[in-house]
Amino acid sequence: MTVRQALPPTSAQEPSKDKSVLRDTDEEARNLARMLVRGARHMALAVLDPASGFPSASRVLTGTDLDGVPVILVSALSGHTKGLAGDPRCSLLAGETGKGDPLAHPRITVQCIAEKVERDSPVHLRIRQRFLDRHPKAKLYIDFPDFYFFRLVPQSASLNGGFGRAYALNGSDLVIANPGSGEEWSNFSRDIRELTDEANSLAARLGAKNAGQWRFVGADSAGLDLIAGDTLLRHEFRTLQSSPEHASQYIFNMSKTV
């Protein structure tokens, strides 16, 4: 499988190093950033409007490719698709609010370069299935001829983990460098869909609510995706799993006891 890696940031894309504002980026910050991006079912997408040149923001459903790169499914008639066609530079905003001050909750802005995915390619088939696993209602329109997938390859990112917790990240911090075989991981993701007992056991161990409703909806070498109703739970492995067999053993070990 060939997965295009994140482009090296140019000088204009280098994260700011203002020490008066930013903390040193450590592995805890990188893990939070990955969880925010890979655990989002939707994000805000900002593009440059080709007619006016102004930034234009909208909400889009999101998934991830096997290497952790965010993907979107968009109509050729939408304004953001026309924006990406005119200029592939774009930004994503991920992070959900909760109780209290919305600014106290973690969020991340990711600057990306959009790559259109060609239909009927192995990449398209892989992304299509991963997207449907996460968004089954998209089956109503996913194969319409005017709908396309884009991979939004991270270039840099700004993470705000809450008040006083600001970090700058490189695009490579959000990309899995060696994602492994697309066919093997796709087959594994299909095989674990029926492991509802294991999914619920793992979700309970992670402290998730919605007991008894969880199921696996995706896997890659960096982690697992579980869903219950409209709630997506992303679980990151502590270390990359070298194969689906190792990930399967991980699920078994994690779900044995709660």
PDB file of C-alpha atoms in Angstrom:
ATOM      1  CA  MET A   1       0.000   0.000   0.000  1.00  0.00           C
ATOM      2  CA  THR A   2       1.238   3.453  -0.831  1.00  0.00           C
ATOM      3  CA  VAL A   3       0.194   6.176   1.579  1.00  0.00           C
ATOM      4  CA  ARG A   4       1.354   9.688   0.870  1.00  0.00           C
ATOM      5  CA  GLN A   5       3.084  11.222   3.849  1.00  0.00           C
ATOM      6  CA  ALA A   6       2.655  14.713   5.220  1.00  0.00           C
ATOM      7  CA  LEU A   7       4.550  17.323   3.245  1.00  0.00           C
ATOM      8  CA  PRO A   8       7.476  18.898   5.110  1.00  0.00           C
ATOM      9  CA  PRO A   9       6.406  22.292   6.439  1.00  0.00           C
ATOM     10  CA  THR A  10       7.828  25.332   4.701  1.00  0.00           C
ATOM     11  CA  SER A  11       9.212  28.239   6.678  1.00  0.00           C
ATOM     12  CA  ALA A  12       5.772  29.853   6.525  1.00  0.00           C
ATOM     13  CA  GLN A  13       4.216  26.713   7.970  1.00  0.00           C
ATOM     14  CA  GLU A  14       6.678  26.180  10.830  1.00  0.00           C
ATOM     15  CA  PRO A  15       4.894  26.256  14.181  1.00  0.00           C
ATOM     16  CA  SER A  16       5.504  29.378  16.205  1.00  0.00           C
ATOM     17  CA  LYS A  17       8.191  29.112  18.882  1.00  0.00           C
ATOM     18  CA  ASP A  18       6.994  31.961  21.098  1.00  0.00           C
ATOM     19  CA  LYS A  19       8.037  30.581  24.497  1.00  0.00           C
ATOM     20  CA  SER A  20       6.032  33.238  26.304  1.00  0.00           C
ATOM     21  CA  VAL A  21       2.841  31.555  25.100  1.00  0.00           C
ATOM     22  CA  LEU A  22       3.679  27.979  24.123  1.00  0.00           C
ATOM     23  CA  ARG A  23       4.641  25.029  26.246  1.00  0.00           C
ATOM     24  CA  ASP A  24       7.235  22.542  25.060  1.00  0.00           C
ATOM     25  CA  THR A  25       5.454  19.939  22.934  1.00  0.00           C
ATOM     26  CA  ASP A  26       5.714  16.582  24.684  1.00  0.00           C
ATOM     27  CA  GLU A  27       4.227  13.158  23.991  1.00  0.00           C
ATOM     28  CA  GLU A  28       1.214  13.899  26.182  1.00  0.00           C
ATOM     29  CA  ALA A  29       0.362  16.891  23.973  1.00  0.00           C
ATOM     30  CA  ARG A  30       0.896  14.863  20.802  1.00  0.00           C
ATOM     31  CA  ASN A  31      -1.391  12.116  22.083  1.00  0.00           C
ATOM     32  CA  LEU A  32      -4.123  14.631  22.935  1.00  0.00           C
ATOM     33  CA  ALA A  33      -3.798  16.154  19.465  1.00  0.00           C
ATOM     34  CA  ARG A  34      -4.128  12.759  17.796  1.00  0.00           C
ATOM     35  CA  MET A  35      -7.147  11.866  19.920  1.00  0.00           C
ATOM     36  CA  LEU A  36      -8.899  15.123  19.006  1.00  0.00           C
ATOM     37  CA  VAL A  37      -8.337  14.617  15.278  1.00  0.00           C
ATOM     38  CA  ARG A  38      -8.804  10.853  15.020  1.00  0.00           C
ATOM     39  CA  GLY A  39     -11.729  10.816  17.446  1.00  0.00           C
ATOM     40  CA  ALA A  40     -13.818  13.441  15.640  1.00  0.00           C
ATOM     41  CA  ARG A  41     -16.893  12.519  13.578  1.00  0.00           C
ATOM     42  CA  HIS A  42     -17.145  16.068  12.281  1.00  0.00           C
ATOM     43  CA  MET A  43     -14.989  19.191  12.213  1.00  0.00           C
ATOM     44  CA  ALA A  44     -15.111  22.776  11.032  1.00  0.00           C
ATOM     45  CA  LEU A  45     -13.398  23.197   7.660  1.00  0.00           C
ATOM     46  CA  ALA A  46     -12.038  26.542   6.504  1.00  0.00           C
ATOM     47  CA  VAL A  47     -11.138  27.194   2.865  1.00  0.00           C
ATOM     48  CA  LEU A  48     -10.456  30.265   0.750  1.00  0.00           C
ATOM     49  CA  ASP A  49     -13.510  31.314  -1.262  1.00  0.00           C
ATOM     50  CA  PRO A  50     -12.408  31.391  -4.917  1.00  0.00           C
ATOM     51  CA  ALA A  51     -14.749  34.277  -5.763  1.00  0.00           C
ATOM     52  CA  SER A  52     -14.057  36.682  -2.891  1.00  0.00           C
ATOM     53  CA  GLY A  53     -10.763  35.401  -1.471  1.00  0.00           C
ATOM     54  CA  PHE A  54     -12.265  35.515   2.030  1.00  0.00           C
ATOM     55  CA  PRO A  55     -11.965  32.550   4.428  1.00  0.00           C
ATOM     56  CA  SER A  56     -15.117  30.425   4.370  1.00  0.00           C
ATOM     57  CA  ALA A  57     -15.947  27.953   7.161  1.00  0.00           C
ATOM     58  CA  SER A  58     -18.385  25.048   7.188  1.00  0.00           C
ATOM     59  CA  ARG A  59     -19.035  21.812   9.057  1.00  0.00           C
ATOM     60  CA  VAL A  60     -18.024  18.530   7.430  1.00  0.00           C
ATOM     61  CA  LEU A  61     -18.197  14.864   8.365  1.00  0.00           C
ATOM     62  CA  THR A  62     -14.709  13.479   8.903  1.00  0.00           C
ATOM     63  CA  GLY A  63     -12.942  10.174   9.091  1.00  0.00           C
ATOM     64  CA  THR A  64      -9.315   9.105   8.909  1.00  0.00           C
ATOM     65  CA  ASP A  65      -7.273   7.139   6.436  1.00  0.00           C
ATOM     66  CA  LEU A  66      -5.057   4.286   7.542  1.00  0.00           C
ATOM     67  CA  ASP A  67      -2.161   6.687   8.229  1.00  0.00           C
ATOM     68  CA  GLY A  68      -4.270   8.968  10.436  1.00  0.00           C
ATOM     69  CA  VAL A  69      -4.738  11.637   7.764  1.00  0.00           C
ATOM     70  CA  PRO A  70      -8.213  13.236   8.049  1.00  0.00           C
ATOM     71  CA  VAL A  71     -10.604  12.595   5.159  1.00  0.00           C
ATOM     72  CA  ILE A  72     -13.802  14.339   4.116  1.00  0.00           C
ATOM     73  CA  LEU A  73     -16.622  13.447   1.717  1.00  0.00           C
ATOM     74  CA  VAL A  74     -17.955  16.478  -0.137  1.00  0.00           C
ATOM     75  CA  SER A  75     -20.240  17.366  -3.033  1.00  0.00           C
ATOM     76  CA  ALA A  76     -18.832  19.080  -6.102  1.00  0.00           C
ATOM     77  CA  LEU A  77     -21.647  21.616  -5.726  1.00  0.00           C
ATOM     78  CA  SER A  78     -20.580  22.788  -2.268  1.00  0.00           C
ATOM     79  CA  GLY A  79     -18.662  25.997  -1.717  1.00  0.00           C
ATOM     80  CA  HIS A  80     -15.859  24.309   0.208  1.00  0.00           C
ATOM     81  CA  THR A  81     -15.246  21.838  -2.635  1.00  0.00           C
ATOM     82  CA  LYS A  82     -14.890  24.721  -5.074  1.00  0.00           C
ATOM     83  CA  GLY A  83     -12.558  26.395  -2.612  1.00  0.00           C
ATOM     84  CA  LEU A  84     -10.334  23.321  -2.378  1.00  0.00           C
ATOM     85  CA  ALA A  85     -10.269  23.032  -6.164  1.00  0.00           C
ATOM     86  CA  GLY A  86      -8.992  26.600  -6.398  1.00  0.00           C
ATOM     87  CA  ASP A  87      -6.513  26.408  -3.511  1.00  0.00           C
ATOM     88  CA  PRO A  88      -5.729  23.155  -1.654  1.00  0.00           C
ATOM     89  CA  ARG A  89      -4.713  24.996   1.516  1.00  0.00           C
ATOM     90  CA  CYS A  90      -7.290  24.591   4.275  1.00  0.00           C
ATOM     91  CA  SER A  91      -7.705  24.301   8.030  1.00  0.00           C
ATOM     92  CA  LEU A  92      -9.632  21.962  10.307  1.00  0.00           C
ATOM     93  CA  LEU A  93     -10.901  22.735  13.800  1.00  0.00           C
ATOM     94  CA  ALA A  94     -11.617  19.780  16.098  1.00  0.00           C
ATOM     95  CA  GLY A  95     -12.711  19.649  19.718  1.00  0.00           C
ATOM     96  CA  GLU A  96     -16.047  19.342  21.500  1.00  0.00           C
ATOM     97  CA  THR A  97     -17.286  21.638  24.249  1.00  0.00           C
ATOM     98  CA  GLY A  98     -18.907  20.503  27.492  1.00  0.00           C
ATOM     99  CA  LYS A  99     -20.010  21.949  30.779  1.00  0.00           C
ATOM    100  CA  GLY A 100     -18.694  25.334  31.811  1.00  0.00           C
ATOM    101  CA  ASP A 101     -16.588  27.716  29.741  1.00  0.00           C
ATOM    102  CA  PRO A 102     -16.263  26.448  26.142  1.00  0.00           C
ATOM    103  CA  LEU A 103     -12.706  27.799  26.031  1.00  0.00           C
ATOM    104  CA  ALA A 104     -11.675  25.525  28.895  1.00  0.00           C
ATOM    105  CA  HIS A 105     -12.053  22.435  26.677  1.00  0.00           C
ATOM    106  CA  PRO A 106      -9.277  21.108  24.393  1.00  0.00           C
ATOM    107  CA  ARG A 107      -9.345  21.946  20.683  1.00  0.00           C
ATOM    108  CA  ILE A 108      -6.920  21.838  17.793  1.00  0.00           C
ATOM    109  CA  THR A 109      -6.542  23.731  14.521  1.00  0.00           C
ATOM    110  CA  VAL A 110      -4.756  21.790  11.779  1.00  0.00           C
ATOM    111  CA  GLN A 111      -3.397  23.424   8.637  1.00  0.00           C
ATOM    112  CA  CYS A 112      -3.656  20.973   5.745  1.00  0.00           C
ATOM    113  CA  ILE A 113      -3.097  20.439   2.045  1.00  0.00           C
ATOM    114  CA  ALA A 114      -6.094  18.805   0.344  1.00  0.00           C
ATOM    115  CA  GLU A 115      -5.582  15.872  -2.023  1.00  0.00           C
ATOM    116  CA  LYS A 116      -8.509  14.639  -4.115  1.00  0.00           C
ATOM    117  CA  VAL A 117      -8.902  10.850  -4.048  1.00  0.00           C
ATOM    118  CA  GLU A 118      -9.439   9.283  -7.447  1.00  0.00           C
ATOM    119  CA  ARG A 119     -12.516   7.072  -7.751  1.00  0.00           C
ATOM    120  CA  ASP A 120     -12.108   3.301  -8.132  1.00  0.00           C
ATOM    121  CA  SER A 121      -8.543   3.466  -6.814  1.00  0.00           C
ATOM    122  CA  PRO A 122      -7.436   1.201  -3.945  1.00  0.00           C
ATOM    123  CA  VAL A 123      -7.170   4.301  -1.767  1.00  0.00           C
ATOM    124  CA  HIS A 124     -10.763   5.282  -2.575  1.00  0.00           C
ATOM    125  CA  LEU A 125     -12.086   1.818  -1.781  1.00  0.00           C
ATOM    126  CA  ARG A 126     -10.237   1.723   1.522  1.00  0.00           C
ATOM    127  CA  ILE A 127     -11.366   5.201   2.571  1.00  0.00           C
ATOM    128  CA  ARG A 128     -14.938   4.525   1.453  1.00  0.00           C
ATOM    129  CA  GLN A 129     -15.252   1.525   3.758  1.00  0.00           C
ATOM    130  CA  ARG A 130     -13.579   3.260   6.709  1.00  0.00           C
ATOM    131  CA  PHE A 131     -15.875   6.265   6.245  1.00  0.00           C
ATOM    132  CA  LEU A 132     -19.027   4.121   6.054  1.00  0.00           C
ATOM    133  CA  ASP A 133     -18.026   2.237   9.196  1.00  0.00           C
ATOM    134  CA  ARG A 134     -17.970   5.571  11.009  1.00  0.00           C
ATOM    135  CA  HIS A 135     -20.884   7.206   9.151  1.00  0.00           C
ATOM    136  CA  PRO A 136     -23.290   4.449   8.004  1.00  0.00           C
ATOM    137  CA  LYS A 137     -25.973   6.962   6.960  1.00  0.00           C
ATOM    138  CA  ALA A 138     -23.570   8.290   4.316  1.00  0.00           C
ATOM    139  CA  LYS A 139     -24.455   5.171   2.303  1.00  0.00           C
ATOM    140  CA  LEU A 140     -27.402   7.174   0.948  1.00  0.00           C
ATOM    141  CA  TYR A 141     -25.112   9.452  -1.080  1.00  0.00           C
ATOM    142  CA  ILE A 142     -21.530   8.217  -0.867  1.00  0.00           C
ATOM    143  CA  ASP A 143     -21.599   6.789  -4.415  1.00  0.00           C
ATOM    144  CA  PHE A 144     -23.266   9.784  -6.083  1.00  0.00           C
ATOM    145  CA  PRO A 145     -21.087  10.786  -9.067  1.00  0.00           C
ATOM    146  CA  ASP A 146     -20.632  14.348  -7.794  1.00  0.00           C
ATOM    147  CA  PHE A 147     -19.322  13.294  -4.356  1.00  0.00           C
ATOM    148  CA  TYR A 148     -15.592  13.010  -3.739  1.00  0.00           C
ATOM    149  CA  PHE A 149     -13.176  12.172  -0.974  1.00  0.00           C
ATOM    150  CA  PHE A 150     -10.314  14.450  -0.063  1.00  0.00           C
ATOM    151  CA  ARG A 151      -7.356  13.561   2.117  1.00  0.00           C
ATOM    152  CA  LEU A 152      -6.403  16.615   4.177  1.00  0.00           C
ATOM    153  CA  VAL A 153      -2.695  16.098   4.828  1.00  0.00           C
ATOM    154  CA  PRO A 154      -1.564  17.896   8.012  1.00  0.00           C
ATOM    155  CA  GLN A 155       1.224  20.470   7.637  1.00  0.00           C
ATOM    156  CA  SER A 156       1.216  22.024  11.103  1.00  0.00           C
ATOM    157  CA  ALA A 157      -1.159  22.338  14.032  1.00  0.00           C
ATOM    158  CA  SER A 158      -1.995  24.552  16.989  1.00  0.00           C
ATOM    159  CA  LEU A 159      -3.223  22.688  20.068  1.00  0.00           C
ATOM    160  CA  ASN A 160      -4.986  24.370  22.963  1.00  0.00           C
ATOM    161  CA  GLY A 161      -5.422  21.889  25.767  1.00  0.00           C
ATOM    162  CA  GLY A 162      -7.265  24.400  27.938  1.00  0.00           C
ATOM    163  CA  PHE A 163      -6.245  27.617  29.665  1.00  0.00           C
ATOM    164  CA  GLY A 164      -2.463  27.964  29.754  1.00  0.00           C
ATOM    165  CA  ARG A 165      -1.846  24.810  27.701  1.00  0.00           C
ATOM    166  CA  ALA A 166      -0.910  25.908  24.179  1.00  0.00           C
ATOM    167  CA  TYR A 167       1.339  23.841  21.910  1.00  0.00           C
ATOM    168  CA  ALA A 168       2.657  23.969  18.351  1.00  0.00           C
ATOM    169  CA  LEU A 169       2.891  20.702  16.408  1.00  0.00           C
ATOM    170  CA  ASN A 170       4.321  19.607  13.106  1.00  0.00           C
ATOM    171  CA  GLY A 171       2.168  17.831  10.558  1.00  0.00           C
ATOM    172  CA  SER A 172       4.183  14.658  11.080  1.00  0.00           C
ATOM    173  CA  ASP A 173       2.997  14.529  14.702  1.00  0.00           C
ATOM    174  CA  LEU A 174      -0.475  13.638  13.391  1.00  0.00           C
ATOM    175  CA  VAL A 175       0.533  11.129  10.711  1.00  0.00           C
ATOM    176  CA  ILE A 176       1.367   7.435  11.152  1.00  0.00           C
ATOM    177  CA  ALA A 177       4.695   7.076   9.341  1.00  0.00           C
ATOM    178  CA  ASN A 178       4.454   3.323   8.667  1.00  0.00           C
ATOM    179  CA  PRO A 179       0.748   2.369   8.592  1.00  0.00           C
ATOM    180  CA  GLY A 180       1.229  -1.154   7.271  1.00  0.00           C
ATOM    181  CA  SER A 181      -0.816  -3.072   4.727  1.00  0.00           C
ATOM    182  CA  GLY A 182      -4.100  -1.443   3.793  1.00  0.00           C
ATOM    183  CA  GLU A 183      -5.673  -4.765   2.831  1.00  0.00           C
ATOM    184  CA  GLU A 184      -4.709  -6.464   6.089  1.00  0.00           C
ATOM    185  CA  TRP A 185      -5.990  -3.650   8.285  1.00  0.00           C
ATOM    186  CA  SER A 186      -9.186  -3.347   6.238  1.00  0.00           C
ATOM    187  CA  ASN A 187      -9.850  -7.050   6.703  1.00  0.00           C
ATOM    188  CA  PHE A 188      -9.126  -6.747  10.413  1.00  0.00           C
ATOM    189  CA  SER A 189     -11.510  -3.798  10.770  1.00  0.00           C
ATOM    190  CA  ARG A 190     -14.202  -5.899   9.092  1.00  0.00           C
ATOM    191  CA  ASP A 191     -13.519  -8.936  11.284  1.00  0.00           C
ATOM    192  CA  ILE A 192     -13.816  -7.084  14.605  1.00  0.00           C
ATOM    193  CA  ARG A 193     -17.223  -5.544  13.833  1.00  0.00           C
ATOM    194  CA  GLU A 194     -18.939  -8.548  15.412  1.00  0.00           C
ATOM    195  CA  LEU A 195     -16.860  -8.459  18.607  1.00  0.00           C
ATOM    196  CA  THR A 196     -19.489  -6.535  20.558  1.00  0.00           C
ATOM    197  CA  ASP A 197     -18.681  -8.174  23.907  1.00  0.00           C
ATOM    198  CA  GLU A 198     -15.034  -7.210  23.566  1.00  0.00           C
ATOM    199  CA  ALA A 199     -15.972  -3.690  22.417  1.00  0.00           C
ATOM    200  CA  ASN A 200     -18.237  -3.164  25.425  1.00  0.00           C
ATOM    201  CA  SER A 201     -15.668  -4.599  27.798  1.00  0.00           C
ATOM    202  CA  LEU A 202     -12.961  -2.303  26.448  1.00  0.00           C
ATOM    203  CA  ALA A 203     -15.267   0.730  26.522  1.00  0.00           C
ATOM    204  CA  ALA A 204     -16.167  -0.004  30.149  1.00  0.00           C
ATOM    205  CA  ARG A 205     -12.509  -0.330  31.045  1.00  0.00           C
ATOM    206  CA  LEU A 206     -11.921   3.081  29.490  1.00  0.00           C
ATOM    207  CA  GLY A 207     -14.714   4.577  31.582  1.00  0.00           C
ATOM    208  CA  ALA A 208     -17.125   5.168  28.696  1.00  0.00           C
ATOM    209  CA  LYS A 209     -20.866   5.505  29.171  1.00  0.00           C
ATOM    210  CA  ASN A 210     -23.600   3.847  27.027  1.00  0.00           C
ATOM    211  CA  ALA A 211     -22.923   0.403  28.484  1.00  0.00           C
ATOM    212  CA  GLY A 212     -23.816  -2.482  26.198  1.00  0.00           C
ATOM    213  CA  GLN A 213     -24.080  -0.374  23.041  1.00  0.00           C
ATOM    214  CA  TRP A 214     -20.466  -0.233  21.860  1.00  0.00           C
ATOM    215  CA  ARG A 215     -19.038  -1.791  18.707  1.00  0.00           C
ATOM    216  CA  PHE A 216     -15.766  -1.514  16.818  1.00  0.00           C
ATOM    217  CA  VAL A 217     -15.943   0.622  13.660  1.00  0.00           C
ATOM    218  CA  GLY A 218     -12.315   0.852  12.627  1.00  0.00           C
ATOM    219  CA  ALA A 219      -8.726   0.011  13.407  1.00  0.00           C
ATOM    220  CA  ASP A 220      -5.234   0.989  12.391  1.00  0.00           C
ATOM    221  CA  SER A 221      -1.765   0.471  13.753  1.00  0.00           C
ATOM    222  CA  ALA A 222      -2.180   3.418  16.155  1.00  0.00           C
ATOM    223  CA  GLY A 223      -5.539   2.609  17.710  1.00  0.00           C
ATOM    224  CA  LEU A 224      -9.176   1.523  17.653  1.00  0.00           C
ATOM    225  CA  ASP A 225     -12.438   3.321  16.882  1.00  0.00           C
ATOM    226  CA  LEU A 226     -15.573   2.393  18.830  1.00  0.00           C
ATOM    227  CA  ILE A 227     -19.055   3.836  18.482  1.00  0.00           C
ATOM    228  CA  ALA A 228     -22.264   3.810  20.505  1.00  0.00           C
ATOM    229  CA  GLY A 229     -25.157   5.687  18.959  1.00  0.00           C
ATOM    230  CA  ASP A 230     -23.736   9.041  17.894  1.00  0.00           C
ATOM    231  CA  THR A 231     -20.760   8.856  20.265  1.00  0.00           C
ATOM    232  CA  LEU A 232     -17.336   7.964  18.877  1.00  0.00           C
ATOM    233  CA  LEU A 233     -14.567   6.750  21.158  1.00  0.00           C
ATOM    234  CA  ARG A 234     -11.001   6.728  19.904  1.00  0.00           C
ATOM    235  CA  HIS A 235      -8.569   4.553  21.848  1.00  0.00           C
ATOM    236  CA  GLU A 236      -4.871   5.020  21.067  1.00  0.00           C
ATOM    237  CA  PHE A 237      -2.421   2.188  21.638  1.00  0.00           C
ATOM    238  CA  ARG A 238       0.549   3.070  23.819  1.00  0.00           C
ATOM    239  CA  THR A 239       2.816   1.911  20.996  1.00  0.00           C
ATOM    240  CA  LEU A 240       2.127   1.206  17.330  1.00  0.00           C
ATOM    241  CA  GLN A 241       0.931  -2.331  16.636  1.00  0.00           C
ATOM    242  CA  SER A 242       3.088  -3.980  13.987  1.00  0.00           C
ATOM    243  CA  SER A 243       0.253  -6.127  12.611  1.00  0.00           C
ATOM    244  CA  PRO A 244      -3.487  -6.813  12.954  1.00  0.00           C
ATOM    245  CA  GLU A 245      -2.567 -10.002  14.830  1.00  0.00           C
ATOM    246  CA  HIS A 246      -0.866  -7.947  17.536  1.00  0.00           C
ATOM    247  CA  ALA A 247      -3.871  -5.600  17.668  1.00  0.00           C
ATOM    248  CA  SER A 248      -6.186  -8.605  18.032  1.00  0.00           C
ATOM    249  CA  GLN A 249      -4.162  -9.856  20.991  1.00  0.00           C
ATOM    250  CA  TYR A 250      -4.297  -6.357  22.474  1.00  0.00           C
ATOM    251  CA  ILE A 251      -8.114  -6.357  22.269  1.00  0.00           C
ATOM    252  CA  PHE A 252      -8.243  -9.758  23.924  1.00  0.00           C
ATOM    253  CA  ASN A 253      -5.940  -8.719  26.748  1.00  0.00           C
ATOM    254  CA  MET A 254      -7.713  -5.412  27.368  1.00  0.00           C
ATOM    255  CA  SER A 255     -11.192  -6.950  27.359  1.00  0.00           C
ATOM    256  CA  LYS A 256     -10.466  -9.945  29.604  1.00  0.00           C
ATOM    257  CA  THR A 257     -11.085  -8.009  32.805  1.00  0.00           C
ATOM    258  CA  VAL A 258     -12.879  -4.755  33.634  1.00  0.00           C
TER     259      VAL A 258
END
